[in-house]
Short mmCIF file of C-alpha atoms in Angstrom, two decimals:
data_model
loop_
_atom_site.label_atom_id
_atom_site.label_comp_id
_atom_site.label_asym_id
_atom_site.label_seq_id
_atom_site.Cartn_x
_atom_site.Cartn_y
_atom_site.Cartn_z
CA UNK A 246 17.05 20.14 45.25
CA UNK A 247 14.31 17.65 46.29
CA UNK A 248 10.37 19.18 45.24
CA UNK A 249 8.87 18.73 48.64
CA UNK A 250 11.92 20.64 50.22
CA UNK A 251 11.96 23.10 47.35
CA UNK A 252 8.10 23.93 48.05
CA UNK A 253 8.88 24.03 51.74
CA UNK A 254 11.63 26.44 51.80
CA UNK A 255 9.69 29.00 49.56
CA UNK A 256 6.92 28.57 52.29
CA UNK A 257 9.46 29.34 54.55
CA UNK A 258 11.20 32.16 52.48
CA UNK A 259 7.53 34.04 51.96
CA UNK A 260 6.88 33.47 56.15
CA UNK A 261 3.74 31.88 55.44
CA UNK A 262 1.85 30.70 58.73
CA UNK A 263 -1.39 29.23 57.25
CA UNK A 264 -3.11 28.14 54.91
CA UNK A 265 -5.37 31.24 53.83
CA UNK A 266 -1.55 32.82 53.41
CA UNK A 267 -1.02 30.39 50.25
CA UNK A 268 -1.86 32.85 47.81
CA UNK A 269 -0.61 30.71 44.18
CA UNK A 270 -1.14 33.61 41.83
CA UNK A 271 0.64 35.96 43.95
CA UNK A 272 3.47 33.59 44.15
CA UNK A 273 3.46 32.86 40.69
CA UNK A 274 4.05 36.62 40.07
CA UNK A 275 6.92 36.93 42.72
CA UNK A 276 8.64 34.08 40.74
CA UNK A 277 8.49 36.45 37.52
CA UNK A 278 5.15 34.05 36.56
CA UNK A 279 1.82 35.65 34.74
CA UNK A 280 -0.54 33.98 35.34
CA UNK A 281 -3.40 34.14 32.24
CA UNK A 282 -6.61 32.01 32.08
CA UNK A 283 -7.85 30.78 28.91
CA UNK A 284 -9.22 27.43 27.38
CA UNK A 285 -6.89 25.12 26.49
CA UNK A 286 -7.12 22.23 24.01
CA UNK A 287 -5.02 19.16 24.02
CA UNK A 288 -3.85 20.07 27.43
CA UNK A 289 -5.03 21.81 31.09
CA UNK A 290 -2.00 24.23 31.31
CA UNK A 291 1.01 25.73 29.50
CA UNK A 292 4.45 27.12 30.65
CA UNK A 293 6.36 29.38 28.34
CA UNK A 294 9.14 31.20 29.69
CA UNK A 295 12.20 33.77 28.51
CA UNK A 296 15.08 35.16 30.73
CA UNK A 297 13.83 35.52 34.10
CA UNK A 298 10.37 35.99 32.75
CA UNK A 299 7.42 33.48 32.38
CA UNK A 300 3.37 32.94 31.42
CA UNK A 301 1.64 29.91 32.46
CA UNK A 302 -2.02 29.50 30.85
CA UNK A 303 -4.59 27.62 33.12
CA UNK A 304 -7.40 26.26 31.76
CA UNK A 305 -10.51 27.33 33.95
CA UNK A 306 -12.36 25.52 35.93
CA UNK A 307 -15.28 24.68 38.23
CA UNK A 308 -12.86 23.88 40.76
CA UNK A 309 -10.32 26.42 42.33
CA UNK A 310 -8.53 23.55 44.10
CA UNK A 311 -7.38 22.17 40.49
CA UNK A 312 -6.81 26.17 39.36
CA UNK A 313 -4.97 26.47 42.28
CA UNK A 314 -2.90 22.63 41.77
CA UNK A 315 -2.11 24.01 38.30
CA UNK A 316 -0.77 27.15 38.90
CA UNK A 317 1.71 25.75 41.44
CA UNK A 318 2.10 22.81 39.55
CA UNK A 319 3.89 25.22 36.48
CA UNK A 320 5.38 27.39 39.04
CA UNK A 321 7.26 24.26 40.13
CA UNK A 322 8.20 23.74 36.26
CA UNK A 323 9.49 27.19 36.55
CA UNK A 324 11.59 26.92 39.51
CA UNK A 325 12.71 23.70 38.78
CA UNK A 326 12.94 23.05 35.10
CA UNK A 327 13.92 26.43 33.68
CA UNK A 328 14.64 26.26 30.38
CA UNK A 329 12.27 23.85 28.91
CA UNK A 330 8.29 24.60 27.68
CA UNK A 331 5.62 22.34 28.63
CA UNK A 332 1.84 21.44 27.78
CA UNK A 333 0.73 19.41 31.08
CA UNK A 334 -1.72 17.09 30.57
CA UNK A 335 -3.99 17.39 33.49
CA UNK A 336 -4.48 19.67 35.88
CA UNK A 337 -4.79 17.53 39.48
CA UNK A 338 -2.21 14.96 41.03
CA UNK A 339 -4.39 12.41 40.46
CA UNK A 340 -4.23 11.53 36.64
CA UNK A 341 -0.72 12.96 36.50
CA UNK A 342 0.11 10.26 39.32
CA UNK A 343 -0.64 7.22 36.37
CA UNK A 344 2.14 9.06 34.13
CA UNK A 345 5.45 7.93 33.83
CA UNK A 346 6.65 11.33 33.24
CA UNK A 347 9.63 12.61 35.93
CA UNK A 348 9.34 15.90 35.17
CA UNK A 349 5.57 16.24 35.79
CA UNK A 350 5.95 13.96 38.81
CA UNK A 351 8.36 16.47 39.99
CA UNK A 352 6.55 19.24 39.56
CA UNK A 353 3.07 17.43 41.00
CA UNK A 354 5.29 17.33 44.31
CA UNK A 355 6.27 20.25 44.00
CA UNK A 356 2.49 21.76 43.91
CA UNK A 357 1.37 19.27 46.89
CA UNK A 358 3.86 20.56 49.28
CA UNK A 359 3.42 24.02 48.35
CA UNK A 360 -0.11 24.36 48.84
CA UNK A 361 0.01 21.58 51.70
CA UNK A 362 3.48 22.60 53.83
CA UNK A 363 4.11 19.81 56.49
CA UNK A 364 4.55 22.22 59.10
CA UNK A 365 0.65 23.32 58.46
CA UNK A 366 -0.67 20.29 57.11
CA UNK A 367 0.68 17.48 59.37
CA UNK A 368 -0.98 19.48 62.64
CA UNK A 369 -4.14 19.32 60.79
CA UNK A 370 -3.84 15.59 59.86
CA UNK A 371 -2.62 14.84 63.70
CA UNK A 372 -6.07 16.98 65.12
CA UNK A 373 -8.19 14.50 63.24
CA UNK A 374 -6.65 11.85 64.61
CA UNK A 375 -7.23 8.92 62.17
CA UNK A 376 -8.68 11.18 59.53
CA UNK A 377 -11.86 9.46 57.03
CA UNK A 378 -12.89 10.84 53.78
CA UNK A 379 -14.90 12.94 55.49
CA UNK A 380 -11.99 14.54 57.40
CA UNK A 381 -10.50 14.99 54.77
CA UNK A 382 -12.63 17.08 52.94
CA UNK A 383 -13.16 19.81 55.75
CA UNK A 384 -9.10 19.72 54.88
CA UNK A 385 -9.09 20.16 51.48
CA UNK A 386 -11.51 22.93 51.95
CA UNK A 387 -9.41 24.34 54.87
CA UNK A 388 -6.50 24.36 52.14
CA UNK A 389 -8.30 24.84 49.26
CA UNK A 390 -7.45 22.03 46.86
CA UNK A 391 -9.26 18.53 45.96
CA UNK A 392 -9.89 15.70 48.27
CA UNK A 393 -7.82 13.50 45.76
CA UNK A 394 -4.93 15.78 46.50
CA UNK A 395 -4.69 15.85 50.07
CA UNK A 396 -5.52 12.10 50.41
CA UNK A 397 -2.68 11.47 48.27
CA UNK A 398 -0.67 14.21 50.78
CA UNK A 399 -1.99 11.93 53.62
CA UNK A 400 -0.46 8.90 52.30
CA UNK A 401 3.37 10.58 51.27
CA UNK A 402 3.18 12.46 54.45
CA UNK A 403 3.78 9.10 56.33
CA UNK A 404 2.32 9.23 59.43
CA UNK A 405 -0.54 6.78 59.56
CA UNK A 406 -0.92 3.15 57.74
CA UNK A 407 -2.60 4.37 54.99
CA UNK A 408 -3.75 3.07 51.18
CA UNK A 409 -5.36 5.63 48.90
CA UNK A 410 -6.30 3.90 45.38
CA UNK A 411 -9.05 5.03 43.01
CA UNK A 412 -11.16 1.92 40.98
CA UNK A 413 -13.75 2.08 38.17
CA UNK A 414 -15.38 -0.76 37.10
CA UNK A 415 -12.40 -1.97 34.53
CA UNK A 416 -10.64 -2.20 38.25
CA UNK A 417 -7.71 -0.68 39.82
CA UNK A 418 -6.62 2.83 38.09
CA UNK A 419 -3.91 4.06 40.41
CA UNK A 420 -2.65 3.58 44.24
CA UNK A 421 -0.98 4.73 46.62
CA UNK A 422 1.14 3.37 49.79
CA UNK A 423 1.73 5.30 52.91
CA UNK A 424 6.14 4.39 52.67
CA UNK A 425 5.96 2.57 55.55
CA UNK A 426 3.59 -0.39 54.44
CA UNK A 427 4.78 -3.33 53.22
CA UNK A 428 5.19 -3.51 49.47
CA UNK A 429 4.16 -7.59 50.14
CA UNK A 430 0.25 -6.32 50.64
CA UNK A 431 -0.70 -6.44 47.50
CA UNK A 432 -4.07 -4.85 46.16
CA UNK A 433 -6.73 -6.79 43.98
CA UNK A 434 -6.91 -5.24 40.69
CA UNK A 435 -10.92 -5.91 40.74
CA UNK A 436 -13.39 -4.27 43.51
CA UNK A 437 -14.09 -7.64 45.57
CA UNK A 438 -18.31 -8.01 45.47
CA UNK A 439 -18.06 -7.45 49.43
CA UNK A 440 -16.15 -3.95 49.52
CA UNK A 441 -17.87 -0.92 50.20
CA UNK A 442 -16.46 0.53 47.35
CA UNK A 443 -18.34 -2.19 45.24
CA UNK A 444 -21.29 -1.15 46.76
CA UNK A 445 -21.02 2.52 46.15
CA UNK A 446 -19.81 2.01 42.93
CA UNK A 447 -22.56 -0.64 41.19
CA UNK A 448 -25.63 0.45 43.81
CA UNK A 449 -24.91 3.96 44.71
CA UNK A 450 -24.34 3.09 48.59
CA UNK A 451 -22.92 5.22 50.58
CA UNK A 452 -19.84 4.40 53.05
CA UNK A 453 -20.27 7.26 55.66
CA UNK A 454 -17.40 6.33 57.77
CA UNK A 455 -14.72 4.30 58.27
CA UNK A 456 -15.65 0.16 59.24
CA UNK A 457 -13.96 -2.99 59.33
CA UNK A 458 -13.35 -5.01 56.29
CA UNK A 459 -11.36 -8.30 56.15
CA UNK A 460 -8.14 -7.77 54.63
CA UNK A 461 -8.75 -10.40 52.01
CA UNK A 462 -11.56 -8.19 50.71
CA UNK A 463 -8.75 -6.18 49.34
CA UNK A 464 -5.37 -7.95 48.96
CA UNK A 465 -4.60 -11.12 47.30
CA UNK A 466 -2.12 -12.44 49.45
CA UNK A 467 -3.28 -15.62 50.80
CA UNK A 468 -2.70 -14.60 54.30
CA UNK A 469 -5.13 -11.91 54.31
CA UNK A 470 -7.67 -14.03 55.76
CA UNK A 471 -5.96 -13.36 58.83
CA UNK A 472 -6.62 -9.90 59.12
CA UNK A 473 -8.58 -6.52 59.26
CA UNK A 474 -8.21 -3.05 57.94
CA UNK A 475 -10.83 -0.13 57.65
CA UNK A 476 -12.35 0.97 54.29
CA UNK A 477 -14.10 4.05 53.44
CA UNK A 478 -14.98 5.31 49.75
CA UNK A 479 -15.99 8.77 48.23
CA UNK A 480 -17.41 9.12 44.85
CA UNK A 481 -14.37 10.99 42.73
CA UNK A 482 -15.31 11.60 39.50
CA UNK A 483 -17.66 9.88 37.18
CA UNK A 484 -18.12 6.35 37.46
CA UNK A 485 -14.58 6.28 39.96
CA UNK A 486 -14.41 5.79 43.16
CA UNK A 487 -11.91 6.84 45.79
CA UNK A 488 -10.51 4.36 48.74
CA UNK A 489 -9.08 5.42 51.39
CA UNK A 490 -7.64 1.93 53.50
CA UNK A 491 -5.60 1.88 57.02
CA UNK A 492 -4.35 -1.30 58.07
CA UNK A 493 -4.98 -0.86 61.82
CA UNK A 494 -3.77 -4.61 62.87
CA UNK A 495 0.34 -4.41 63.66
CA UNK A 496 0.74 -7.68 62.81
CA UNK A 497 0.42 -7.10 58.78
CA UNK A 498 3.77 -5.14 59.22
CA UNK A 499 5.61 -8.22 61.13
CA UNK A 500 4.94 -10.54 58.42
CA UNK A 501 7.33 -11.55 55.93
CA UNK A 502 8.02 -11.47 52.25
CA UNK A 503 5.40 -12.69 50.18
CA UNK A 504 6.50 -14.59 46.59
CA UNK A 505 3.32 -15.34 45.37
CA UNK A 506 2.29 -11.74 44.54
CA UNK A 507 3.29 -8.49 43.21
CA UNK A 508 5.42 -7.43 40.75
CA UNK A 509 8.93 -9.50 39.32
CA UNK A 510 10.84 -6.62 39.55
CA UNK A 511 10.36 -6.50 43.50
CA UNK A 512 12.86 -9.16 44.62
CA UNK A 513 12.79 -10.50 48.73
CA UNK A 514 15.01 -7.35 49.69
CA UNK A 515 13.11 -4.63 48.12
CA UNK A 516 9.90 -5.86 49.56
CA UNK A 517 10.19 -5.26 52.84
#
């Protein structure tokens, strides 16, 4: 069975209603999961598991969201990958997003659509309208995990044109494309000298909402010139920044395929 709709029917199963109801530990233990904290080295969480019977060891944190992401992070594991032991790496969606790991993929889904179910998280999404960072934030809280984690929610959930990426100053560490965007627009790999997020990042600037950027300021397609999107940024951890992008302007989904950028693997079909 898919993650997301594994995640979603235990929501379903438990008759949770909202989001205070998403008690991890509690499902961990009705899963036949204990749940023990202790520091870990090497790794941010452990799954070891006999019969019907299971531990997972979380690291502690500063953070309940990532306690909470890593606990049903391994619970997925559990439910999904019985029969196998694992060290995860990390402890958040966002560094396990740059692995090319299924399994920990899988089980990253898993965790985002347990502790964000669409049928709670989309209403909140639709009553802020076109969410910012800012937004987002009184959502993570509302749900208890990281911004990271529900702006990456935001974009799989679909609904809005929406790019979430995270840059340091080496450039472009990870993205992410709401499904229904274009794989043509492609991102710069370097912060352009104009973007907000250059100016948070290099002069400590803050980008309280949501403004209008040219689209060139991000892509490298030599149409972007033609274009505008809205950019807002968020310091995420040290020395990273997080972007959150719409592209409000319907005519960047009417254009065509784009040969001049991307990836070689993405031929004319697959890049609609």
């Amino acid at each position: 069975m898919n993650p997301a709709v594994r995640a979603e029917s235990l929501i379903n199963e438990l008759c949770i209603s909202s989001a205070n109801e998403i008690d991890v530990e509690v499902i961990a233990f009705d899963s036949g999961i204990e749940i023990l904290y202790e520091r870990l080295y090497g790794c941010e969480a452990t799954l070891v598991g006999f019969g019907s019977k299971a531990i997972a060891t979380i690291s502690p944190s500063s953070s309940r969201g990532r306690e909470r992401f890593s606990i049903a992070h391994e619970i997925g594991h559990w439910l999904m990958h019985r029969g196998k032991s694992f060290r995860c790496r990390v402890d958040d969606i966002v560094q396990n997003y740059e692995a090319n790991i299924q399994l920990e993929k899988e089980a990253d889904l898993f965790a985002s659509h347990l502790l964000m179910p669409t049928c709670l998280f989309q209403p909140a999404i639709k009553a802020a309208n076109r969410p910012g960072l800012r937004d987002l934030q009184e959502i993570a809280n509302q749900f208890d995990v990281s911004l990271q984690a529900v702006s990456i929610r935001l974009a799989l959930l679909d609904s809005l044109p929406v790019i979430v990426a995270c840059y340091n100053k080496a450039g472009l560490k990870w993205s992410l494309k709401s499904p229904h965007i274009p794989k043509r627009w492609w991102l710069c790999q370097k912060l352009d000298e104009d973007s907000f997020a250059y100016d948070l990042l290099y002069s400590g600037k803050l980008c309280p909402r949501l403004a209008k950027q040219p689209a060139e300021t991000w892509f490298e397609n030599d149409d972007a010139d033609q274009y505008e999107i809205l950019e807002q940024c968020m310091v995420s951890t040290k020395d990273h920044v997080l972007v959150l992008l719409y592209l409000n302007d319907p005519e960047m989904f009417n254009v065509g395929f784009d040969p001049n950028v991307g990836k070689s693997r993405f031929s004319v079909k697959t890049s609609w």
